[in-house]
Coordinates of C-alpha atoms and ligand atoms in Angstrom, one line a residue:
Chain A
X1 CA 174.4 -28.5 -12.9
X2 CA 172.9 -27.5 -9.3
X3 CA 170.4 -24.6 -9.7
X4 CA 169.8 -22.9 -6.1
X5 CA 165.8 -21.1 -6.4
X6 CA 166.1 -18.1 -4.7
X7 CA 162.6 -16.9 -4.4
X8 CA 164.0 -14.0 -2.8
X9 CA 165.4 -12.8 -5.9
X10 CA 162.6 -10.6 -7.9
X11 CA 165.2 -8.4 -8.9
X12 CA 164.9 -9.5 -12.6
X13 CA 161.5 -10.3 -12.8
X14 CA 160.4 -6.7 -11.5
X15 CA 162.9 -5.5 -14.7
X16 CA 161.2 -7.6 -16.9
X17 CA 157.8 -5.9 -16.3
X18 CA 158.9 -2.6 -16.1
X19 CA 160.7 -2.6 -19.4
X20 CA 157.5 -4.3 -21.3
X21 CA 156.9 -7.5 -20.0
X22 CA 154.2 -7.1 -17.7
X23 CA 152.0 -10.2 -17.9
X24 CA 154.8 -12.8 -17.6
X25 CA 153.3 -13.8 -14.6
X26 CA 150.3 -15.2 -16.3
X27 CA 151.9 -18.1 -18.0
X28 CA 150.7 -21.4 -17.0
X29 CA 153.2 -23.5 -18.4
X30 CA 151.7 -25.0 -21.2
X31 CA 154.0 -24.8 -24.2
X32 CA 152.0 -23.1 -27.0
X33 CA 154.1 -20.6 -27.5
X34 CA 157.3 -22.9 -27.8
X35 CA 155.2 -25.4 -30.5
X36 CA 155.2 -22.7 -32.9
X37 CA 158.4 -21.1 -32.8
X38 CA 160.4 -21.3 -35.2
X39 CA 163.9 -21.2 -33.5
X40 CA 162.9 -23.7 -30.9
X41 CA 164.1 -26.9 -32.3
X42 CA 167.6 -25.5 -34.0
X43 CA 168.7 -23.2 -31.1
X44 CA 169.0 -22.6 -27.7
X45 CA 166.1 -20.3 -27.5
X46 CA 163.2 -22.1 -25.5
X47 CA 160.7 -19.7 -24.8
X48 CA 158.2 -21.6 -22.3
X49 CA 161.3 -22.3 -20.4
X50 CA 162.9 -18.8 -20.6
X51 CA 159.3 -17.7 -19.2
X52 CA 159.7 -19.5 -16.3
X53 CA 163.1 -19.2 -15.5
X54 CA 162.1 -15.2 -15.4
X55 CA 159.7 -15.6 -12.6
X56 CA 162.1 -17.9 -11.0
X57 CA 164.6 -15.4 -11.2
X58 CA 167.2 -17.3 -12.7
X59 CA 169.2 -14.3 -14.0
X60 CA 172.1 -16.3 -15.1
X61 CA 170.9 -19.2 -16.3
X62 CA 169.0 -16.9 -19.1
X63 CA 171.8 -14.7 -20.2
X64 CA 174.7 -16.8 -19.7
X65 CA 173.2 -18.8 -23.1
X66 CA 172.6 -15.7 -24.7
X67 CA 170.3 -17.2 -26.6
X68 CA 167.2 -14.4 -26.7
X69 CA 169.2 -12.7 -28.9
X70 CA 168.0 -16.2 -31.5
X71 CA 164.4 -14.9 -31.2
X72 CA 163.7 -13.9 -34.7
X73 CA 160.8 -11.7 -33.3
X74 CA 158.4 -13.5 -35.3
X75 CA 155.3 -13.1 -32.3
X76 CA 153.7 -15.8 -32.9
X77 CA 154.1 -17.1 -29.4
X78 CA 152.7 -13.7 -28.6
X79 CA 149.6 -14.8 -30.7
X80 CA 149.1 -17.8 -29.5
X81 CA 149.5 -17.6 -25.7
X82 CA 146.2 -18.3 -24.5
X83 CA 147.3 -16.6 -21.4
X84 CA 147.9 -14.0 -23.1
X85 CA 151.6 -13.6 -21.3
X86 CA 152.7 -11.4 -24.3
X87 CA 155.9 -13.8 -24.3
X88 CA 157.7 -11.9 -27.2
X89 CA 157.1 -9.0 -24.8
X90 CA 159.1 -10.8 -22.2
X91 CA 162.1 -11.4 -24.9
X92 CA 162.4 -7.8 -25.6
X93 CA 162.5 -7.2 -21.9
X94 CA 165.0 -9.4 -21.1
X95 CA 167.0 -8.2 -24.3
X96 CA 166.9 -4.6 -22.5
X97 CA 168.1 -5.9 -19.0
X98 CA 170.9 -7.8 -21.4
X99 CA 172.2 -4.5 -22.9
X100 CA 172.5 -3.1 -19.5
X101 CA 175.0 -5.8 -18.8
X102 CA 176.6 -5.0 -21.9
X103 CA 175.8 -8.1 -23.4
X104 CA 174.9 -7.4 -27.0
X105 CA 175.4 -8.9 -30.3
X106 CA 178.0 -6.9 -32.5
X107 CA 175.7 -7.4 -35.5
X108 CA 173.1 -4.9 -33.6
X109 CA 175.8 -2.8 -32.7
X110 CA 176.6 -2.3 -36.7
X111 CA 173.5 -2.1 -37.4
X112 CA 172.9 0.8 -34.8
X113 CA 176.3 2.4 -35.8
X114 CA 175.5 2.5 -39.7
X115 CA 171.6 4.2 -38.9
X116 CA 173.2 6.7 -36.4
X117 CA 175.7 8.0 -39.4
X118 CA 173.9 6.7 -42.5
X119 CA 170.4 7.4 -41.3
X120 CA 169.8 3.7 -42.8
X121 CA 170.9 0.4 -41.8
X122 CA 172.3 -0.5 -44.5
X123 CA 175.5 1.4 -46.7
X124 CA 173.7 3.9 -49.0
X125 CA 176.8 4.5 -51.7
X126 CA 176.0 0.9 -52.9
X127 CA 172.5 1.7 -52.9
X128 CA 172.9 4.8 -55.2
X129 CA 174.9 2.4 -57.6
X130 CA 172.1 0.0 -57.7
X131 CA 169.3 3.0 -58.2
X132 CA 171.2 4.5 -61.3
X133 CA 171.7 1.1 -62.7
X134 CA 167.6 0.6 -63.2
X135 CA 167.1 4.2 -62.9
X136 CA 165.3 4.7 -60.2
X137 CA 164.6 8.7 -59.2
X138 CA 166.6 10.2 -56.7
X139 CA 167.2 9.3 -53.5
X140 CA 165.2 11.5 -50.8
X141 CA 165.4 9.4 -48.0
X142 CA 167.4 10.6 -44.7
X143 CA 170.5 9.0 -46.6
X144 CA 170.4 11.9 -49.3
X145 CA 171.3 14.5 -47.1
X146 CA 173.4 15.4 -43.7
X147 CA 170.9 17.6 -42.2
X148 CA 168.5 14.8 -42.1
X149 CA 171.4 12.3 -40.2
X150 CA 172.3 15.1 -38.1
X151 CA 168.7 15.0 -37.1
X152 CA 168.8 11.2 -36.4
X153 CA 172.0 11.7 -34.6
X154 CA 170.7 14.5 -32.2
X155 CA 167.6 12.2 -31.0
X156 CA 169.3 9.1 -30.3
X157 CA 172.0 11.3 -28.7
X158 CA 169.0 12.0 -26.3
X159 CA 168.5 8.5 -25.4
X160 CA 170.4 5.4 -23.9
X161 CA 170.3 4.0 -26.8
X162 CA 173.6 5.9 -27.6
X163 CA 175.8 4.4 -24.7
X164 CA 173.8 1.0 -25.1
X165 CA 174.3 0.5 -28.5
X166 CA 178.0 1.7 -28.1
X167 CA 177.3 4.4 -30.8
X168 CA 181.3 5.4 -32.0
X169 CA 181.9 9.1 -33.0
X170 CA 183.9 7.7 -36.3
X171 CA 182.7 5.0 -38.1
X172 CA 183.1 3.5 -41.4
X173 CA 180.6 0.9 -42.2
X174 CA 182.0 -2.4 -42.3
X175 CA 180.5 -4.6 -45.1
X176 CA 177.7 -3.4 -47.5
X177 CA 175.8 -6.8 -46.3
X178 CA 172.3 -6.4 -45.6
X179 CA 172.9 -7.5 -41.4
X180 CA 169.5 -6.0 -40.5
X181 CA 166.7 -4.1 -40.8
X182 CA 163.5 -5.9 -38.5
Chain B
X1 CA 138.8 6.9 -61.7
X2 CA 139.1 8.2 -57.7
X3 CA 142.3 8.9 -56.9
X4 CA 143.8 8.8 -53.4
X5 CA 147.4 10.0 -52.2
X6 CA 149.7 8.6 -50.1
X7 CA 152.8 9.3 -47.8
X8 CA 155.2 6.5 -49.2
X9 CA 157.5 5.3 -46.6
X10 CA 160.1 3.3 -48.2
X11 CA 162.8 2.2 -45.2
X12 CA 166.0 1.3 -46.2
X13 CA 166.2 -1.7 -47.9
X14 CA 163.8 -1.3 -51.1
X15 CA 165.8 2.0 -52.1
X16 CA 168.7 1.0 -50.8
X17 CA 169.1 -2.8 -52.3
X18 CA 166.2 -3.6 -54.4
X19 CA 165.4 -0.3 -56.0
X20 CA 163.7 -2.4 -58.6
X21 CA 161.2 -3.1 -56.4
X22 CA 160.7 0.7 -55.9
X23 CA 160.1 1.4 -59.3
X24 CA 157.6 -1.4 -59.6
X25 CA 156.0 0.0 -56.6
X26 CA 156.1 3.6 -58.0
X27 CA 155.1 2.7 -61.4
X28 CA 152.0 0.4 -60.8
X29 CA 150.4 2.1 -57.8
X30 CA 149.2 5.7 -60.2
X31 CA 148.0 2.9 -62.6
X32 CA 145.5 1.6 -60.0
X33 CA 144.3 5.4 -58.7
X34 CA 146.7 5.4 -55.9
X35 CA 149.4 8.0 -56.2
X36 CA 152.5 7.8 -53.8
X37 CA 154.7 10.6 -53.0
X38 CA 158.1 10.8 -51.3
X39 CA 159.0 10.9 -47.7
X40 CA 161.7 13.2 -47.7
X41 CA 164.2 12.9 -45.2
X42 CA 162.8 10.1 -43.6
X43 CA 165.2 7.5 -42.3
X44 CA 164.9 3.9 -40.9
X45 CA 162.1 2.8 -38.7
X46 CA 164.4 1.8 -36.8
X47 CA 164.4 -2.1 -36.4
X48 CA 163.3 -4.4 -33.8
X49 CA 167.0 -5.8 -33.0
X50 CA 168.6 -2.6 -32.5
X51 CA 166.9 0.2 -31.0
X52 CA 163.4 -1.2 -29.7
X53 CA 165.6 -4.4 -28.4
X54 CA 167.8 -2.3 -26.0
X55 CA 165.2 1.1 -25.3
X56 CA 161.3 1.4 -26.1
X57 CA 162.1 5.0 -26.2
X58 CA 164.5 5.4 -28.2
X59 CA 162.6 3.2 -30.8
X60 CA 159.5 4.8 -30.2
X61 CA 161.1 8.4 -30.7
X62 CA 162.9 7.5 -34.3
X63 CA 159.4 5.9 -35.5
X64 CA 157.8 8.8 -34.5
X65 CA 160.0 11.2 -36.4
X66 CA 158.9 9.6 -39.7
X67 CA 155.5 10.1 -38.8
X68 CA 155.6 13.1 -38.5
X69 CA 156.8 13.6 -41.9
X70 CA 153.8 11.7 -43.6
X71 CA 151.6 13.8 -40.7
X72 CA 153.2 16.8 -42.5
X73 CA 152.1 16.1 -45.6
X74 CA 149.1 15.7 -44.2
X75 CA 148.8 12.3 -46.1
X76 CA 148.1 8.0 -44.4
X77 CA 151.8 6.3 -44.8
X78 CA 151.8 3.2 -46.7
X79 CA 154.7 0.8 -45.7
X80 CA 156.0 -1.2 -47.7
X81 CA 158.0 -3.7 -45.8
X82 CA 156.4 -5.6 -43.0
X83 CA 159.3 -4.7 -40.4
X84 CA 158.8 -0.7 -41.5
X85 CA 154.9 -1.3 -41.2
X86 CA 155.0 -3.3 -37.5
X87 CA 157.4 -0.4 -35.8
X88 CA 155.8 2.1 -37.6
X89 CA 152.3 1.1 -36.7
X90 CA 152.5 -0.2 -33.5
X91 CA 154.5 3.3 -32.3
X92 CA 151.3 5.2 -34.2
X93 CA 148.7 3.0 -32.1
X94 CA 150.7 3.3 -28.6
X95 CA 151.3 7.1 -29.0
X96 CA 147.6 7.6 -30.3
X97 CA 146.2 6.2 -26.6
X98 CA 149.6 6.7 -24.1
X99 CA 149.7 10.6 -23.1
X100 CA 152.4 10.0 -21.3
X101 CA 154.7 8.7 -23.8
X102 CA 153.2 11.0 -26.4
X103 CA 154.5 14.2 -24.4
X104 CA 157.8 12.5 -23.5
X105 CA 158.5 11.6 -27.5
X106 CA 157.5 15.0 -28.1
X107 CA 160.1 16.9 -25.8
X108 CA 162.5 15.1 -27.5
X109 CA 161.2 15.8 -31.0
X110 CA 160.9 19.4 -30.6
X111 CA 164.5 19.5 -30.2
X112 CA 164.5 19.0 -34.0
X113 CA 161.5 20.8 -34.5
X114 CA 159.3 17.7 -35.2
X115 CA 156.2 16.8 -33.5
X116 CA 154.1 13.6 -33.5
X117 CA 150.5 15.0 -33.7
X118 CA 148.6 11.9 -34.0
X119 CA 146.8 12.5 -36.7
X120 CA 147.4 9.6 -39.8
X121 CA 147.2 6.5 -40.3
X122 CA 149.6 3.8 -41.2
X123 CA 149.2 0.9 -43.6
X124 CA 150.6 -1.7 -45.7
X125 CA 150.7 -1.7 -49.3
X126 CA 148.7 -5.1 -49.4
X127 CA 146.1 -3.0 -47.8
X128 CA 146.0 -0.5 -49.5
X129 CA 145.9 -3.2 -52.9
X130 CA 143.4 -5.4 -51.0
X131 CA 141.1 -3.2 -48.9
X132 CA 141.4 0.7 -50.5
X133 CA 141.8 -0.7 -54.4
X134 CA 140.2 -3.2 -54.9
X135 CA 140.5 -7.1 -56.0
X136 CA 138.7 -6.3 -59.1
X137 CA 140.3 -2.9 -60.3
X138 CA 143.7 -5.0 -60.4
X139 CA 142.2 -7.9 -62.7
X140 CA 140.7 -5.2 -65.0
X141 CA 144.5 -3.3 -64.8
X142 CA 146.9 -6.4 -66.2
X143 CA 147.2 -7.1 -70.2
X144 CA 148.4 -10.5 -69.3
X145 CA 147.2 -13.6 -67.4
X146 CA 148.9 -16.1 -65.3
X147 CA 146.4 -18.5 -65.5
X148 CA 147.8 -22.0 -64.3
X149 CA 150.7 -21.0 -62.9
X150 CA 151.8 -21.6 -59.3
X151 CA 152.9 -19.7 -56.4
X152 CA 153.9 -19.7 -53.3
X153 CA 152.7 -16.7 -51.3
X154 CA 154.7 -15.8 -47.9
X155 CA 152.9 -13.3 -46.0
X156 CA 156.1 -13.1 -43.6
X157 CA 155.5 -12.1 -39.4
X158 CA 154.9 -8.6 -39.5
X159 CA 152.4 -8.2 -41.5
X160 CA 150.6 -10.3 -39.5
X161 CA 151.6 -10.3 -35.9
X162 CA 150.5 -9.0 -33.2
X163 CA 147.1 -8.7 -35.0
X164 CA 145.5 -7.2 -31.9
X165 CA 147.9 -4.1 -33.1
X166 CA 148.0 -4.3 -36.6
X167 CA 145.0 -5.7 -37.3
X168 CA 145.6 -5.8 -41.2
X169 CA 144.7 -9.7 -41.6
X170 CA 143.7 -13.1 -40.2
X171 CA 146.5 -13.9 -38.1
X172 CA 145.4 -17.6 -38.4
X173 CA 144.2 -17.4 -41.4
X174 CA 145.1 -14.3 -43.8
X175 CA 144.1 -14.1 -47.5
X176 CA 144.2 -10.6 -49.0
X177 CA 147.7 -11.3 -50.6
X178 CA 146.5 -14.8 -51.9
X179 CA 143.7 -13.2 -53.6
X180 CA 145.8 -9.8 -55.2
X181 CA 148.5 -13.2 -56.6
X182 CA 145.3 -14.9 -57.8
X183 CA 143.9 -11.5 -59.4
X184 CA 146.9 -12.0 -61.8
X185 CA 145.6 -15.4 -62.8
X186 CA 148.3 -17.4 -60.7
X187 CA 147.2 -19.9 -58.4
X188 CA 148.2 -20.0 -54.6
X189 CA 149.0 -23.3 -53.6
X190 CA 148.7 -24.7 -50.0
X191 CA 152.5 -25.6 -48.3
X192 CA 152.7 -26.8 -45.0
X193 CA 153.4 -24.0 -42.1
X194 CA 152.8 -21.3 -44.6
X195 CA 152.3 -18.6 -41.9
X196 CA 155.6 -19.4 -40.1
X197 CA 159.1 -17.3 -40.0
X198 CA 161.3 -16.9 -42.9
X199 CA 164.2 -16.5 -40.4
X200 CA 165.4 -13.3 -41.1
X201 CA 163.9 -11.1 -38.4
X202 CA 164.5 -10.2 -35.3
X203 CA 168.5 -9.4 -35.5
X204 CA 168.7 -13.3 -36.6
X205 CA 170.4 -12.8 -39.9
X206 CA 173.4 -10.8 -38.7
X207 CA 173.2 -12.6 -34.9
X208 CA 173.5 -15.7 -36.4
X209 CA 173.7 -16.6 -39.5
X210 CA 173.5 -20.4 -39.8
X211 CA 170.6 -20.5 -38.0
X212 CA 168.9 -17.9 -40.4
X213 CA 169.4 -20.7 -43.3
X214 CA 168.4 -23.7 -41.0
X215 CA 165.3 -21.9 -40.8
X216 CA 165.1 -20.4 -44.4
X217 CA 165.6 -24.4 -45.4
X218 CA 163.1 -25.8 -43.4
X219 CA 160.7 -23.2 -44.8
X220 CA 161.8 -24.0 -48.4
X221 CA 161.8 -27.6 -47.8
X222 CA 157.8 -26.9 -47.3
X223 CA 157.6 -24.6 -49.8
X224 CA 159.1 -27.0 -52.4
X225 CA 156.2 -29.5 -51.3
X226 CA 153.7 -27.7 -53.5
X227 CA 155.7 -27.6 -56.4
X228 CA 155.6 -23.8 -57.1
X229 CA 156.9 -21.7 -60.2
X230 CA 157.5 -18.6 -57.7
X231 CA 158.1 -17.3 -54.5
X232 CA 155.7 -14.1 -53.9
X233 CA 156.0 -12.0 -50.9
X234 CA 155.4 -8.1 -49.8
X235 CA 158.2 -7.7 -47.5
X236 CA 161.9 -6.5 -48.8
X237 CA 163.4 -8.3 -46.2
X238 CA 161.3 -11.7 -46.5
X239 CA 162.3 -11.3 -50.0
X240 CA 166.1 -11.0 -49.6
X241 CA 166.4 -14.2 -47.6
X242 CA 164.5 -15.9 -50.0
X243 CA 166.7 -14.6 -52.6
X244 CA 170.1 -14.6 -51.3
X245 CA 169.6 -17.3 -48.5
X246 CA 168.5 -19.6 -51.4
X247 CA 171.9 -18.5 -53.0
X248 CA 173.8 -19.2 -49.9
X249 CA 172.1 -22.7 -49.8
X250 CA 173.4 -23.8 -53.3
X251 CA 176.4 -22.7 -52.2
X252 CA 176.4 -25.3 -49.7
X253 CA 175.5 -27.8 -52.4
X254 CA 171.6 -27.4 -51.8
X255 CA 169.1 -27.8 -54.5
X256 CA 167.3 -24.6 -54.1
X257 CA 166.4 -22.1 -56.8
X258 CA 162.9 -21.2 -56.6
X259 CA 162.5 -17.6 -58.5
X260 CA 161.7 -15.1 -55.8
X261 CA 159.1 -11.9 -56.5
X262 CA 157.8 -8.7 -54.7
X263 CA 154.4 -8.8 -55.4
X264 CA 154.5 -5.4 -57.3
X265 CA 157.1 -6.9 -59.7
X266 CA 154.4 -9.5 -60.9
X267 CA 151.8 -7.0 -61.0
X268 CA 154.0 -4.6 -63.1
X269 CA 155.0 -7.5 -65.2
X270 CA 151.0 -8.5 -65.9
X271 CA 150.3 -4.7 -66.8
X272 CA 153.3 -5.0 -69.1
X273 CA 155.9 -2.6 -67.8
X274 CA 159.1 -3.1 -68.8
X275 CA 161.1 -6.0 -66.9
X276 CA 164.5 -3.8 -66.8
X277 CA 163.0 -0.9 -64.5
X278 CA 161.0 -3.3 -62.3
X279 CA 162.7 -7.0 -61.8
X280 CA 166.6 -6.5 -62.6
X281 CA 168.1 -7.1 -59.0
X282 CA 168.2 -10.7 -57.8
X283 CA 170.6 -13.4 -56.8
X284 CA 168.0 -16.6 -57.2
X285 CA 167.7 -16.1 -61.1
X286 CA 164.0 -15.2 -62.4
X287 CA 164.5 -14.3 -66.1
X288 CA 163.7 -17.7 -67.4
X289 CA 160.3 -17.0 -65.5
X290 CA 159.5 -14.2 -66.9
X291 CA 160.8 -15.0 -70.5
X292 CA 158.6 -18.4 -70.6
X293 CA 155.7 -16.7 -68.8
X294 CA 155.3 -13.3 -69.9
X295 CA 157.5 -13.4 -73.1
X296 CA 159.9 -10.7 -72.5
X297 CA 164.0 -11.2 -71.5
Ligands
SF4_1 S1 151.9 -20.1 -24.4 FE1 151.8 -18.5 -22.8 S2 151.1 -19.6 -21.0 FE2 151.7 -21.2 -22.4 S3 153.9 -21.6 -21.8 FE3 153.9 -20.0 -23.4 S4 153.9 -18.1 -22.4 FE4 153.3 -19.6 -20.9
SF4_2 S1 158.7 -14.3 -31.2 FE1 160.7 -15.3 -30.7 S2 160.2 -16.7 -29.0 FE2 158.2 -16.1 -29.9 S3 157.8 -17.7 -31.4 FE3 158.9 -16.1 -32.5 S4 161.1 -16.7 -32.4 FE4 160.0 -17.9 -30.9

């Protein structure tokens, strides 16, 4: 594959630092972060690369692979850096700039769905089952009661995340799978 | 004995799939001085793959709301998953210093009639076992001992990382949950890579999930190198992939079936509360640990 540089384009790297990844101009290329991450060697997810590739501008090349959505979020490139890039910084950046394109895994959009109308991520009918069956006290959590989800539902009403996260009006949860939660 | 009071944030998947855990959690922490009350109407934190992956405000704002309530009640928050304590604490760090963000979160809040004051503090329950209780309060609390039996501990990412934010261990090199196993006798036994990912985070077990149990295996294949009795961790969601990704790994014909515990459920278990309130719930069985080690089915 021919990859043309355009230097020109700092379209995505400006994004990048303006929705959280500011220091990705500080990497140096060195590969710490990539020797401890645990997605590295069974995905497509290669951090050090992905870093450069940002500053290079190389738009497609990141989200055609979709593959930041395989970062587990597990910051320990973010630890490590000893340029203190904040490279896990730089994934949830380019994550944002990705939902703007509308490229987003369904699981997220579930997971968003069943919080905006469930006030939980997971299905809370199943969870009441499981709480009678070692008696646990009563649920008090947003899940017990509408007024609390309505609540939920009014702030992220408020916020992109609604149209991002293609929030629907009527949902019914899918699967009572745990697909979620960090 | 001093007793403190907390604001117990409990997120979604310790009420809503391992209430077990709950009960273990509500049960042991009174024993130890520590009383925990309800949240109410507090909902998820919300998670790193959803909301905070598409819009920092829109995570930030939902955090914030939760806050508030344990700010209401005028009592610290004690998390008791690491994904719950990472948002939640992280959001109560940035809004603490960022004015800016604080009065935008705020407008939106009000429209609920919330408001994020800034005035709590968040923690983990390991800190509040490790740091606020006390090492040697929990040895003189359990009726039964351990003593030569071996665990695995998995602190899990986000209890650890970013440290410069959460600041609640050693990032390189933690220890307060190796020393709470150890107070119930058991030892901790060194595994290779003991600090890295269970594979769950992140989105990754609903993104993808045969890569979740590539990495799940090559965790357990170091795990497994110590020989272990038990898995212990203090994260809901650390412990469901243990539990259920082992399951889905013997479903592929994998020799996996290391018994998986919240760390409260082993403490309950020492102090002799009863097994069916506190460790029912799990897919990776556990009863023949706790019948040949602490004698009850
Ligand atoms: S560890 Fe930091 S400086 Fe080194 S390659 Fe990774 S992001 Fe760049
Ligand atoms: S945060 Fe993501 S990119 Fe960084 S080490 Fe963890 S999985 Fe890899």
């Amino acid at each position: 594959m021919k990859i043309i540089l355009n230097n020109n384009n700092k379209e995505l790297v400006n994004k990048v630092m303006e929705y959280g990844g500011k220091r990705v101009y500080e990497c140096f290329q060195c590969g710490m972060c990539a020797s401890g991450c645990p997605v590295a060697s069974d995905t497509e997810h290669k951090i050090k690369r992905t870093m450069h590739q940002v500053t290079l501008g190389l738009e497609e090349q990141i989200m055609d692979k979709k593959a930041i959505w395989l970062c587990t979020t597990c910051f320990m490139c973010l630890e490590r850096c000893p340029q203190n890039a904040e490279p896990t910084e730089v994934v949830f950046a380019l994550r944002r700039v990705s939902a703007e394109n509308g490229i987003i895994p369904e699981a997220q959009i579930e997971v968003a769905n069943n919080i905006y109308h469930l006030g939980h991520a997971v299905t809370v009918e199943k969870g009441i089952k499981l709480r009678n069956k070692v008696n646990a006290p009563l649920l008090k959590t947003a899940g017990s009661d509408k007024k609390y989800i309505d609540e939920i539902q009014k702030l992220i009403d408020s916020t992109h995340s609604y149209s991002l996260l293609r929030i629907e009006k009527d949902w019914k949860p899918k699967r009572d799978d745990v697909i979620g939660c960090d | 004995m001093a007793v403190t009071n907390y604001a117990l944030y409990t997120g979604c998947i310790i009420p809503l799939r391992y209430p077990d855990i709950e009960n273990s959690i509500r049960e042991t922490m009174p024993l130890l001085g520590a009383n925990v009350y309800d949240m109410v109407g507090a909902g998820c934190c919300p998670p790193g793959g959803a909301f905070w992956s598409v819009d920092e405000i829109s995570g930030l704002i939902q955090s914030a709301r939760n806050i508030s309530i344990a700010e209401f009640m005028e009592k610290d928050l004690v998390a008791v998953c690491n994904g719950c304590f990472c948002y939640l604490k992280n959001t109560n760090m940035m809004l603490k210093s960022d004015k800016e963000k604080r009065e935008k979160v705020n407008t939106i809040l009000n429209n609920v009639g919330r408001k994020y004051q800034g005035t709590i503090s968040v923690y983990h329950l390991v800190e509040i076992l490790h740091d606020h209780i006390g090492i040697e309060k929990i040895k003189n609390s359990i009726k039964l001992n351990l003593d030569g039996v071996k665990a695995a501990v998995h602190y899990g990412c986000h209890l650890l990382r970013p440290s410069d934010h959460l600041m609640a261990e050693n990032p390189e090199k933690p220890h307060k949950l190796d020393a709470l196993v150890e107070a119930l006798g058991l030892e901790s036994v060194y595994y290779p890579k003991k600090l890295s990912c269970c594979g769950a985070g992140g989105g990754m077990r609903g993104n993808n999930p045969e890569v979740t149990l590539k990495i799940l295996e090559k965790k357990l294949m170091n795990i497994k190198y110590s020989e272990p009795d038990c898995i212990v961790t203090a994260c809901p969601f650390c412990f469901l992939q243990f539990d259920l990704g082992q399951k889905g790994l013997r479903e592929k014909g994998e020799d996996f079936c290391i018994p998986v515990f919240y760390y409260n459920q082993l403490l309950g278990l020492s102090m002799g509360l009863p097994k069916n309130r506190i460790a029912v719930l799990s897919e990776t069985p556990r009863d023949g640990f706790i019948k040949k080690y602490y004698g009850v089915e």
